[in-house]
Amino acid sequence: MHLVVQRNAPLSDDDAARIGALFQALDGRRIQGGGLRYTLAAGAPVHRAAIHELGRQQGLDTALIDDFRPLSDFKLMVFDMDSTLINIECIDELADLVGRKREVARLTEQAMQSGAVDYDTSLRMRTRLLAGLPVATFESLYAERVRITPGAPALIAAARQAGLRTAIVSGGFDYFTGRVRAELGLDVDLSNHLEVADGRLTGELLGTLINADAKAGHVARMCRELGVPTSDAIVVGDGANDLKMMALAGLSVGYRPKPVVRATVNAVIDRLGLDSLLNVLGAADREGFSLPS
């Protein structure tokens, strides 16, 4: 088992030795981007939750990798959108336009943090609070409040160059996923559709609701279409409704993840941009030098 650690400041040899001792590593090497790669003792119990939590306490982004695979070895890269590819939860910001942001944000947090609140019921409760909102407000909201996550353009460009199919699979709304897909050059976006009447939201959703099961189903379907196992997919998300599609992936990545996600994913990105995942994928590179023991 290998551990990759990164942070947004250089890691000295003293840092490397201290971190290696902290994680009881057998050895360490420097990797692209200034991070470090360690080998953990064979047969030692490796608890993702404990390692990611220890990394968080030390100000490190962490990744646990069984076998290093280059980016080109994967065939599909799937992203959640809200709080993953973009900086906001769109439904919360839409609710702000009708004076219901606090109420909707509370329901969003309950659904994303633990999954204890039924996601389908929660989503329908939230969208009904948006009834009457003019769809004409979507454009200004996107322009004024949506910001692409740092590193997302570089990661997606690298994935496309490596031949991967790229997709957004989101419980958000298709107006926003479509805009983000076009802006970042992804291949496809799959998300929920809000019903509109006379230019205003009715508060209802049309079609199949994109929940955790639907997300996993879309990942599985895209892999079948590509003729590859789901282990050839990379999935990036942050909340409880991403867990099922993450469980299918060969590499699961939590971007500023909720605790329930942090405990299960291969890689956690808290401090760096999404493109720092490229350093993890390239960590098998042996051009770096060994660290002093």
PDB file of C-alpha atoms in Angstrom:
ATOM      1  CA  MET A   1       0.000   0.000   0.000  1.00  0.00           C
ATOM      2  CA  HIS A   2       1.266   3.467  -0.904  1.00  0.00           C
ATOM      3  CA  LEU A   3       0.534   6.804   0.689  1.00  0.00           C
ATOM      4  CA  VAL A   4       0.854  10.077  -1.244  1.00  0.00           C
ATOM      5  CA  VAL A   5       0.869  13.342   0.692  1.00  0.00           C
ATOM      6  CA  GLN A   6       0.775  16.887  -0.646  1.00  0.00           C
ATOM      7  CA  ARG A   7       0.318  20.368   0.751  1.00  0.00           C
ATOM      8  CA  ASN A   8       0.292  23.927  -0.565  1.00  0.00           C
ATOM      9  CA  ALA A   9       3.836  24.632   0.652  1.00  0.00           C
ATOM     10  CA  PRO A  10       7.146  22.853   0.036  1.00  0.00           C
ATOM     11  CA  LEU A  11       7.937  19.801   2.156  1.00  0.00           C
ATOM     12  CA  SER A  12      11.481  19.791   3.507  1.00  0.00           C
ATOM     13  CA  ASP A  13      13.560  16.686   4.211  1.00  0.00           C
ATOM     14  CA  ASP A  14      12.807  17.195   7.898  1.00  0.00           C
ATOM     15  CA  ASP A  15       9.076  17.326   7.091  1.00  0.00           C
ATOM     16  CA  ALA A  16       9.422  14.173   5.021  1.00  0.00           C
ATOM     17  CA  ALA A  17      11.161  12.269   7.798  1.00  0.00           C
ATOM     18  CA  ARG A  18       8.617  13.427  10.379  1.00  0.00           C
ATOM     19  CA  ILE A  19       5.650  12.507   8.175  1.00  0.00           C
ATOM     20  CA  GLY A  20       7.174   9.135   7.367  1.00  0.00           C
ATOM     21  CA  ALA A  21       7.570   8.354  11.057  1.00  0.00           C
ATOM     22  CA  LEU A  22       4.052   9.588  11.788  1.00  0.00           C
ATOM     23  CA  PHE A  23       2.530   7.171   9.285  1.00  0.00           C
ATOM     24  CA  GLN A  24       5.025   4.381  10.119  1.00  0.00           C
ATOM     25  CA  ALA A  25       6.190   4.280   6.498  1.00  0.00           C
ATOM     26  CA  LEU A  26       8.910   1.951   5.246  1.00  0.00           C
ATOM     27  CA  ASP A  27      10.385   4.465   2.807  1.00  0.00           C
ATOM     28  CA  GLY A  28       9.633   7.670   0.967  1.00  0.00           C
ATOM     29  CA  ARG A  29      10.288   9.392  -2.337  1.00  0.00           C
ATOM     30  CA  ARG A  30       9.608  12.810  -3.765  1.00  0.00           C
ATOM     31  CA  ILE A  31       7.091  13.038  -6.599  1.00  0.00           C
ATOM     32  CA  GLN A  32       5.994  15.534  -9.200  1.00  0.00           C
ATOM     33  CA  GLY A  33       4.485  18.709  -7.774  1.00  0.00           C
ATOM     34  CA  GLY A  34       6.495  18.660  -4.557  1.00  0.00           C
ATOM     35  CA  GLY A  35       4.579  15.900  -2.821  1.00  0.00           C
ATOM     36  CA  LEU A  36       5.847  12.720  -1.213  1.00  0.00           C
ATOM     37  CA  ARG A  37       5.155   9.054  -1.776  1.00  0.00           C
ATOM     38  CA  TYR A  38       5.565   6.521   1.002  1.00  0.00           C
ATOM     39  CA  THR A  39       5.350   2.744   1.135  1.00  0.00           C
ATOM     40  CA  LEU A  40       3.377   1.450   4.088  1.00  0.00           C
ATOM     41  CA  ALA A  41       4.276  -1.806   5.798  1.00  0.00           C
ATOM     42  CA  ALA A  42       2.934  -4.888   4.027  1.00  0.00           C
ATOM     43  CA  GLY A  43       0.110  -6.513   5.941  1.00  0.00           C
ATOM     44  CA  ALA A  44      -0.289  -3.554   8.273  1.00  0.00           C
ATOM     45  CA  PRO A  45      -3.899  -2.550   8.911  1.00  0.00           C
ATOM     46  CA  VAL A  46      -4.678   0.501   6.783  1.00  0.00           C
ATOM     47  CA  HIS A  47      -7.734   2.438   7.874  1.00  0.00           C
ATOM     48  CA  ARG A  48      -8.580   5.107   5.329  1.00  0.00           C
ATOM     49  CA  ALA A  49     -10.553   7.174   7.806  1.00  0.00           C
ATOM     50  CA  ALA A  50      -7.693   7.292  10.313  1.00  0.00           C
ATOM     51  CA  ILE A  51      -5.042   8.099   7.711  1.00  0.00           C
ATOM     52  CA  HIS A  52      -7.097  10.834   6.046  1.00  0.00           C
ATOM     53  CA  GLU A  53      -7.944  12.307   9.442  1.00  0.00           C
ATOM     54  CA  LEU A  54      -4.307  12.280  10.499  1.00  0.00           C
ATOM     55  CA  GLY A  55      -3.427  13.971   7.231  1.00  0.00           C
ATOM     56  CA  ARG A  56      -6.070  16.629   7.845  1.00  0.00           C
ATOM     57  CA  GLN A  57      -4.636  17.314  11.287  1.00  0.00           C
ATOM     58  CA  GLN A  58      -1.181  17.715   9.731  1.00  0.00           C
ATOM     59  CA  GLY A  59      -2.368  20.046   6.970  1.00  0.00           C
ATOM     60  CA  LEU A  60      -1.854  17.426   4.254  1.00  0.00           C
ATOM     61  CA  ASP A  61      -3.904  16.136   1.349  1.00  0.00           C
ATOM     62  CA  THR A  62      -3.641  12.348   1.360  1.00  0.00           C
ATOM     63  CA  ALA A  63      -4.154   9.470  -1.054  1.00  0.00           C
ATOM     64  CA  LEU A  64      -4.001   5.729  -0.377  1.00  0.00           C
ATOM     65  CA  ILE A  65      -3.109   3.744  -3.493  1.00  0.00           C
ATOM     66  CA  ASP A  66      -2.806  -0.038  -3.838  1.00  0.00           C
ATOM     67  CA  ASP A  67      -1.212  -0.027  -7.292  1.00  0.00           C
ATOM     68  CA  PHE A  68      -0.263   3.081  -9.207  1.00  0.00           C
ATOM     69  CA  ARG A  69      -2.015   3.474 -12.541  1.00  0.00           C
ATOM     70  CA  PRO A  70      -1.283   6.262 -15.020  1.00  0.00           C
ATOM     71  CA  LEU A  71      -4.163   8.500 -16.065  1.00  0.00           C
ATOM     72  CA  SER A  72      -4.261   6.882 -19.508  1.00  0.00           C
ATOM     73  CA  ASP A  73      -4.980   3.503 -17.894  1.00  0.00           C
ATOM     74  CA  PHE A  74      -8.427   4.789 -16.890  1.00  0.00           C
ATOM     75  CA  LYS A  75     -11.230   5.273 -19.405  1.00  0.00           C
ATOM     76  CA  LEU A  76     -13.816   7.421 -17.623  1.00  0.00           C
ATOM     77  CA  MET A  77     -13.689  10.402 -15.251  1.00  0.00           C
ATOM     78  CA  VAL A  78     -16.946  11.399 -13.524  1.00  0.00           C
ATOM     79  CA  PHE A  79     -17.561  14.494 -11.424  1.00  0.00           C
ATOM     80  CA  ASP A  80     -20.263  15.639  -9.093  1.00  0.00           C
ATOM     81  CA  MET A  81     -20.882  19.344  -9.752  1.00  0.00           C
ATOM     82  CA  ASP A  82     -22.006  21.360  -6.721  1.00  0.00           C
ATOM     83  CA  SER A  83     -19.138  21.997  -4.275  1.00  0.00           C
ATOM     84  CA  THR A  84     -16.937  19.806  -6.473  1.00  0.00           C
ATOM     85  CA  LEU A  85     -16.568  21.333  -9.935  1.00  0.00           C
ATOM     86  CA  ILE A  86     -18.015  24.642  -8.757  1.00  0.00           C
ATOM     87  CA  ASN A  87     -17.815  26.588  -5.513  1.00  0.00           C
ATOM     88  CA  ILE A  88     -21.501  26.626  -4.573  1.00  0.00           C
ATOM     89  CA  GLU A  89     -24.585  24.490  -4.030  1.00  0.00           C
ATOM     90  CA  CYS A  90     -26.812  25.893  -6.770  1.00  0.00           C
ATOM     91  CA  ILE A  91     -30.043  25.044  -4.971  1.00  0.00           C
ATOM     92  CA  ASP A  92     -28.944  27.039  -1.933  1.00  0.00           C
ATOM     93  CA  GLU A  93     -28.169  30.080  -4.084  1.00  0.00           C
ATOM     94  CA  LEU A  94     -31.466  29.771  -5.954  1.00  0.00           C
ATOM     95  CA  ALA A  95     -33.200  29.668  -2.574  1.00  0.00           C
ATOM     96  CA  ASP A  96     -31.395  32.863  -1.618  1.00  0.00           C
ATOM     97  CA  LEU A  97     -33.197  34.604  -4.476  1.00  0.00           C
ATOM     98  CA  VAL A  98     -36.549  33.781  -2.839  1.00  0.00           C
ATOM     99  CA  GLY A  99     -35.397  34.437   0.723  1.00  0.00           C
ATOM    100  CA  ARG A 100     -35.255  30.750   1.742  1.00  0.00           C
ATOM    101  CA  LYS A 101     -31.500  30.090   1.668  1.00  0.00           C
ATOM    102  CA  ARG A 102     -31.050  29.232   5.352  1.00  0.00           C
ATOM    103  CA  GLU A 103     -33.899  26.743   5.298  1.00  0.00           C
ATOM    104  CA  VAL A 104     -32.761  25.078   2.075  1.00  0.00           C
ATOM    105  CA  ALA A 105     -29.077  25.087   3.058  1.00  0.00           C
ATOM    106  CA  ARG A 106     -29.936  23.256   6.276  1.00  0.00           C
ATOM    107  CA  LEU A 107     -31.742  20.527   4.324  1.00  0.00           C
ATOM    108  CA  THR A 108     -28.873  20.346   1.822  1.00  0.00           C
ATOM    109  CA  GLU A 109     -26.314  19.917   4.585  1.00  0.00           C
ATOM    110  CA  GLN A 110     -28.333  17.175   6.262  1.00  0.00           C
ATOM    111  CA  ALA A 111     -28.580  15.261   2.985  1.00  0.00           C
ATOM    112  CA  MET A 112     -24.905  15.700   2.053  1.00  0.00           C
ATOM    113  CA  GLN A 113     -23.294  15.144   5.431  1.00  0.00           C
ATOM    114  CA  SER A 114     -24.605  11.743   6.423  1.00  0.00           C
ATOM    115  CA  GLY A 115     -27.306  10.604   4.063  1.00  0.00           C
ATOM    116  CA  ALA A 116     -29.494  10.037   7.126  1.00  0.00           C
ATOM    117  CA  VAL A 117     -32.143  12.320   5.628  1.00  0.00           C
ATOM    118  CA  ASP A 118     -33.829  10.628   2.668  1.00  0.00           C
ATOM    119  CA  TYR A 119     -32.263  12.360  -0.328  1.00  0.00           C
ATOM    120  CA  ASP A 120     -35.277  12.150  -2.642  1.00  0.00           C
ATOM    121  CA  THR A 121     -37.630  13.590  -0.061  1.00  0.00           C
ATOM    122  CA  SER A 122     -35.113  16.267   0.906  1.00  0.00           C
ATOM    123  CA  LEU A 123     -34.585  17.342  -2.697  1.00  0.00           C
ATOM    124  CA  ARG A 124     -38.285  17.581  -3.438  1.00  0.00           C
ATOM    125  CA  MET A 125     -38.833  19.572  -0.238  1.00  0.00           C
ATOM    126  CA  ARG A 126     -36.101  21.982  -1.278  1.00  0.00           C
ATOM    127  CA  THR A 127     -37.211  22.449  -4.869  1.00  0.00           C
ATOM    128  CA  ARG A 128     -40.783  23.168  -3.760  1.00  0.00           C
ATOM    129  CA  LEU A 129     -39.444  26.124  -1.807  1.00  0.00           C
ATOM    130  CA  LEU A 130     -38.261  27.561  -5.138  1.00  0.00           C
ATOM    131  CA  ALA A 131     -41.756  27.720  -6.638  1.00  0.00           C
ATOM    132  CA  GLY A 132     -42.386  30.995  -8.454  1.00  0.00           C
ATOM    133  CA  LEU A 133     -38.727  31.834  -9.106  1.00  0.00           C
ATOM    134  CA  PRO A 134     -38.283  33.243 -12.647  1.00  0.00           C
ATOM    135  CA  VAL A 135     -35.890  31.125 -14.728  1.00  0.00           C
ATOM    136  CA  ALA A 136     -34.536  34.388 -16.157  1.00  0.00           C
ATOM    137  CA  THR A 137     -32.622  34.789 -12.882  1.00  0.00           C
ATOM    138  CA  PHE A 138     -30.483  31.701 -13.620  1.00  0.00           C
ATOM    139  CA  GLU A 139     -28.164  33.530 -16.009  1.00  0.00           C
ATOM    140  CA  SER A 140     -27.263  36.302 -13.575  1.00  0.00           C
ATOM    141  CA  LEU A 141     -26.833  33.811 -10.740  1.00  0.00           C
ATOM    142  CA  TYR A 142     -24.404  31.787 -12.846  1.00  0.00           C
ATOM    143  CA  ALA A 143     -22.446  34.879 -13.866  1.00  0.00           C
ATOM    144  CA  GLU A 144     -22.279  36.396 -10.405  1.00  0.00           C
ATOM    145  CA  ARG A 145     -21.926  33.426  -8.073  1.00  0.00           C
ATOM    146  CA  VAL A 146     -20.614  30.345  -9.898  1.00  0.00           C
ATOM    147  CA  ARG A 147     -16.858  29.935  -9.892  1.00  0.00           C
ATOM    148  CA  ILE A 148     -15.041  26.930 -11.315  1.00  0.00           C
ATOM    149  CA  THR A 149     -13.010  24.994  -8.743  1.00  0.00           C
ATOM    150  CA  PRO A 150      -9.260  25.666  -9.000  1.00  0.00           C
ATOM    151  CA  GLY A 151      -7.465  23.011 -11.005  1.00  0.00           C
ATOM    152  CA  ALA A 152     -10.622  21.639 -12.642  1.00  0.00           C
ATOM    153  CA  PRO A 153      -9.824  22.908 -16.156  1.00  0.00           C
ATOM    154  CA  ALA A 154      -6.304  21.448 -16.056  1.00  0.00           C
ATOM    155  CA  LEU A 155      -7.475  18.075 -14.720  1.00  0.00           C
ATOM    156  CA  ILE A 156     -10.232  17.754 -17.300  1.00  0.00           C
ATOM    157  CA  ALA A 157      -7.946  18.818 -20.137  1.00  0.00           C
ATOM    158  CA  ALA A 158      -5.399  16.205 -19.062  1.00  0.00           C
ATOM    159  CA  ALA A 159      -8.092  13.524 -18.859  1.00  0.00           C
ATOM    160  CA  ARG A 160      -9.373  14.319 -22.331  1.00  0.00           C
ATOM    161  CA  GLN A 161      -5.841  14.367 -23.736  1.00  0.00           C
ATOM    162  CA  ALA A 162      -5.269  10.936 -22.176  1.00  0.00           C
ATOM    163  CA  GLY A 163      -8.350   9.634 -23.978  1.00  0.00           C
ATOM    164  CA  LEU A 164     -10.801   9.462 -21.077  1.00  0.00           C
ATOM    165  CA  ARG A 165     -14.507  10.142 -21.470  1.00  0.00           C
ATOM    166  CA  THR A 166     -15.510  12.887 -19.033  1.00  0.00           C
ATOM    167  CA  ALA A 167     -18.907  13.457 -17.440  1.00  0.00           C
ATOM    168  CA  ILE A 168     -20.852  15.387 -14.830  1.00  0.00           C
ATOM    169  CA  VAL A 169     -23.323  13.220 -12.905  1.00  0.00           C
ATOM    170  CA  SER A 170     -25.094  15.533 -10.511  1.00  0.00           C
ATOM    171  CA  GLY A 171     -28.132  15.859  -8.297  1.00  0.00           C
ATOM    172  CA  GLY A 172     -28.103  19.511  -9.352  1.00  0.00           C
ATOM    173  CA  PHE A 173     -29.980  21.067 -12.232  1.00  0.00           C
ATOM    174  CA  ASP A 174     -29.430  20.762 -15.960  1.00  0.00           C
ATOM    175  CA  TYR A 175     -29.213  24.513 -16.681  1.00  0.00           C
ATOM    176  CA  PHE A 176     -26.114  24.687 -14.508  1.00  0.00           C
ATOM    177  CA  THR A 177     -24.555  21.336 -15.424  1.00  0.00           C
ATOM    178  CA  GLY A 178     -24.965  22.232 -19.090  1.00  0.00           C
ATOM    179  CA  ARG A 179     -23.183  25.544 -18.611  1.00  0.00           C
ATOM    180  CA  VAL A 180     -20.355  23.933 -16.641  1.00  0.00           C
ATOM    181  CA  ARG A 181     -20.007  21.085 -19.165  1.00  0.00           C
ATOM    182  CA  ALA A 182     -19.704  23.572 -22.034  1.00  0.00           C
ATOM    183  CA  GLU A 183     -17.282  25.829 -20.140  1.00  0.00           C
ATOM    184  CA  LEU A 184     -14.962  22.973 -19.162  1.00  0.00           C
ATOM    185  CA  GLY A 185     -15.314  20.862 -22.304  1.00  0.00           C
ATOM    186  CA  LEU A 186     -16.671  17.706 -20.696  1.00  0.00           C
ATOM    187  CA  ASP A 187     -18.385  15.122 -22.882  1.00  0.00           C
ATOM    188  CA  VAL A 188     -21.741  14.780 -21.123  1.00  0.00           C
ATOM    189  CA  ASP A 189     -23.812  16.043 -18.204  1.00  0.00           C
ATOM    190  CA  LEU A 190     -26.605  14.201 -16.400  1.00  0.00           C
ATOM    191  CA  SER A 191     -28.705  15.981 -13.775  1.00  0.00           C
ATOM    192  CA  ASN A 192     -32.192  16.931 -12.628  1.00  0.00           C
ATOM    193  CA  HIS A 193     -34.695  18.983 -14.618  1.00  0.00           C
ATOM    194  CA  LEU A 194     -36.853  21.619 -12.925  1.00  0.00           C
ATOM    195  CA  GLU A 195     -40.394  22.031 -14.210  1.00  0.00           C
ATOM    196  CA  VAL A 196     -41.180  25.490 -15.607  1.00  0.00           C
ATOM    197  CA  ALA A 197     -44.542  27.102 -16.343  1.00  0.00           C
ATOM    198  CA  ASP A 198     -44.913  30.613 -17.744  1.00  0.00           C
ATOM    199  CA  GLY A 199     -41.224  31.275 -17.212  1.00  0.00           C
ATOM    200  CA  ARG A 200     -41.262  30.385 -13.511  1.00  0.00           C
ATOM    201  CA  LEU A 201     -40.368  27.297 -11.497  1.00  0.00           C
ATOM    202  CA  THR A 202     -43.322  25.243 -10.348  1.00  0.00           C
ATOM    203  CA  GLY A 203     -41.234  23.666  -7.567  1.00  0.00           C
ATOM    204  CA  GLU A 204     -41.498  20.190  -9.104  1.00  0.00           C
ATOM    205  CA  LEU A 205     -38.928  17.970 -10.813  1.00  0.00           C
ATOM    206  CA  LEU A 206     -39.490  16.244 -14.146  1.00  0.00           C
ATOM    207  CA  GLY A 207     -38.175  12.829 -15.166  1.00  0.00           C
ATOM    208  CA  THR A 208     -36.050  10.395 -13.193  1.00  0.00           C
ATOM    209  CA  LEU A 209     -34.564  11.925 -10.085  1.00  0.00           C
ATOM    210  CA  ILE A 210     -30.759  11.794  -9.994  1.00  0.00           C
ATOM    211  CA  ASN A 211     -30.073  10.355  -6.565  1.00  0.00           C
ATOM    212  CA  ALA A 212     -27.284   8.112  -5.258  1.00  0.00           C
ATOM    213  CA  ASP A 213     -28.631   5.015  -7.012  1.00  0.00           C
ATOM    214  CA  ALA A 214     -29.114   6.861 -10.289  1.00  0.00           C
ATOM    215  CA  LYS A 215     -25.587   8.266 -10.087  1.00  0.00           C
ATOM    216  CA  ALA A 216     -24.118   4.787  -9.624  1.00  0.00           C
ATOM    217  CA  GLY A 217     -26.336   3.496 -12.412  1.00  0.00           C
ATOM    218  CA  HIS A 218     -25.061   6.130 -14.827  1.00  0.00           C
ATOM    219  CA  VAL A 219     -21.434   5.327 -14.014  1.00  0.00           C
ATOM    220  CA  ALA A 220     -22.064   1.614 -14.560  1.00  0.00           C
ATOM    221  CA  ARG A 221     -23.907   2.303 -17.835  1.00  0.00           C
ATOM    222  CA  MET A 222     -21.148   4.545 -19.224  1.00  0.00           C
ATOM    223  CA  CYS A 223     -18.563   1.892 -18.403  1.00  0.00           C
ATOM    224  CA  ARG A 224     -20.655  -0.736 -20.202  1.00  0.00           C
ATOM    225  CA  GLU A 225     -20.890   1.544 -23.229  1.00  0.00           C
ATOM    226  CA  LEU A 226     -17.116   1.905 -23.194  1.00  0.00           C
ATOM    227  CA  GLY A 227     -16.699  -1.854 -22.760  1.00  0.00           C
ATOM    228  CA  VAL A 228     -14.649  -1.505 -19.585  1.00  0.00           C
ATOM    229  CA  PRO A 229     -15.073  -2.500 -15.919  1.00  0.00           C
ATOM    230  CA  THR A 230     -16.097   0.197 -13.451  1.00  0.00           C
ATOM    231  CA  SER A 231     -12.602  -0.091 -11.954  1.00  0.00           C
ATOM    232  CA  ASP A 232     -11.501   1.895 -15.019  1.00  0.00           C
ATOM    233  CA  ALA A 233     -13.459   4.898 -13.751  1.00  0.00           C
ATOM    234  CA  ILE A 234     -12.288   7.786 -11.582  1.00  0.00           C
ATOM    235  CA  VAL A 235     -15.088   9.417  -9.577  1.00  0.00           C
ATOM    236  CA  VAL A 236     -14.770  12.810  -7.848  1.00  0.00           C
ATOM    237  CA  GLY A 237     -17.353  14.112  -5.381  1.00  0.00           C
ATOM    238  CA  ASP A 238     -17.962  15.492  -1.915  1.00  0.00           C
ATOM    239  CA  GLY A 239     -21.251  14.311  -0.404  1.00  0.00           C
ATOM    240  CA  ALA A 240     -23.146  11.265   0.793  1.00  0.00           C
ATOM    241  CA  ASN A 241     -25.069  10.901  -2.471  1.00  0.00           C
ATOM    242  CA  ASP A 242     -21.736  10.335  -4.267  1.00  0.00           C
ATOM    243  CA  LEU A 243     -20.796   7.297  -2.185  1.00  0.00           C
ATOM    244  CA  LYS A 244     -22.443   4.635  -4.348  1.00  0.00           C
ATOM    245  CA  MET A 245     -20.814   5.790  -7.565  1.00  0.00           C
ATOM    246  CA  MET A 246     -17.505   6.197  -5.736  1.00  0.00           C
ATOM    247  CA  ALA A 247     -17.756   2.593  -4.528  1.00  0.00           C
ATOM    248  CA  LEU A 248     -17.747   1.418  -8.161  1.00  0.00           C
ATOM    249  CA  ALA A 249     -14.651   3.372  -9.136  1.00  0.00           C
ATOM    250  CA  GLY A 250     -11.073   2.238  -9.425  1.00  0.00           C
ATOM    251  CA  LEU A 251     -10.084   5.575  -7.866  1.00  0.00           C
ATOM    252  CA  SER A 252     -12.422   7.597  -5.638  1.00  0.00           C
ATOM    253  CA  VAL A 253     -11.573  11.209  -4.844  1.00  0.00           C
ATOM    254  CA  GLY A 254     -13.159  13.466  -2.243  1.00  0.00           C
ATOM    255  CA  TYR A 255     -12.835  17.193  -2.911  1.00  0.00           C
ATOM    256  CA  ARG A 256     -13.242  18.973   0.441  1.00  0.00           C
ATOM    257  CA  PRO A 257     -15.409  15.997   1.346  1.00  0.00           C
ATOM    258  CA  LYS A 258     -17.991  15.621   4.054  1.00  0.00           C
ATOM    259  CA  PRO A 259     -16.821  13.310   6.900  1.00  0.00           C
ATOM    260  CA  VAL A 260     -18.847  10.336   5.651  1.00  0.00           C
ATOM    261  CA  VAL A 261     -17.035  10.595   2.312  1.00  0.00           C
ATOM    262  CA  ARG A 262     -13.595  11.300   3.771  1.00  0.00           C
ATOM    263  CA  ALA A 263     -13.730   7.997   5.624  1.00  0.00           C
ATOM    264  CA  THR A 264     -14.116   5.900   2.456  1.00  0.00           C
ATOM    265  CA  VAL A 265     -12.303   7.504  -0.494  1.00  0.00           C
ATOM    266  CA  ASN A 266      -8.857   6.738  -1.867  1.00  0.00           C
ATOM    267  CA  ALA A 267      -7.829  10.380  -2.123  1.00  0.00           C
ATOM    268  CA  VAL A 268      -8.759  13.522  -0.212  1.00  0.00           C
ATOM    269  CA  ILE A 269      -8.147  16.988  -1.640  1.00  0.00           C
ATOM    270  CA  ASP A 270      -8.731  19.664   0.988  1.00  0.00           C
ATOM    271  CA  ARG A 271      -6.148  22.344   0.264  1.00  0.00           C
ATOM    272  CA  LEU A 272      -4.889  21.998  -3.285  1.00  0.00           C
ATOM    273  CA  GLY A 273      -6.660  22.262  -6.622  1.00  0.00           C
ATOM    274  CA  LEU A 274      -8.292  19.362  -8.408  1.00  0.00           C
ATOM    275  CA  ASP A 275      -5.291  19.129 -10.724  1.00  0.00           C
ATOM    276  CA  SER A 276      -3.216  17.904  -7.749  1.00  0.00           C
ATOM    277  CA  LEU A 277      -4.803  14.525  -8.534  1.00  0.00           C
ATOM    278  CA  LEU A 278      -2.431  14.390 -11.514  1.00  0.00           C
ATOM    279  CA  ASN A 279       0.480  14.234  -9.071  1.00  0.00           C
ATOM    280  CA  VAL A 280      -1.131  11.232  -7.354  1.00  0.00           C
ATOM    281  CA  LEU A 281      -1.661   9.495 -10.682  1.00  0.00           C
ATOM    282  CA  GLY A 282       1.948  10.223 -11.631  1.00  0.00           C
ATOM    283  CA  ALA A 283       3.417   9.152  -8.301  1.00  0.00           C
ATOM    284  CA  ALA A 284       4.832   5.919  -9.735  1.00  0.00           C
ATOM    285  CA  ASP A 285       7.432   8.065 -11.485  1.00  0.00           C
ATOM    286  CA  ARG A 286      10.779   6.951 -10.084  1.00  0.00           C
ATOM    287  CA  GLU A 287      12.838   9.940 -11.172  1.00  0.00           C
ATOM    288  CA  GLY A 288      12.545  11.425  -7.705  1.00  0.00           C
ATOM    289  CA  PHE A 289      15.172  10.723  -5.076  1.00  0.00           C
ATOM    290  CA  SER A 290      14.924   8.647  -1.949  1.00  0.00           C
ATOM    291  CA  LEU A 291      14.561  10.463   1.315  1.00  0.00           C
ATOM    292  CA  PRO A 292      17.039  10.123   4.165  1.00  0.00           C
ATOM    293  CA  SER A 293      15.972   7.570   6.758  1.00  0.00           C
TER     294      SER A 293
END
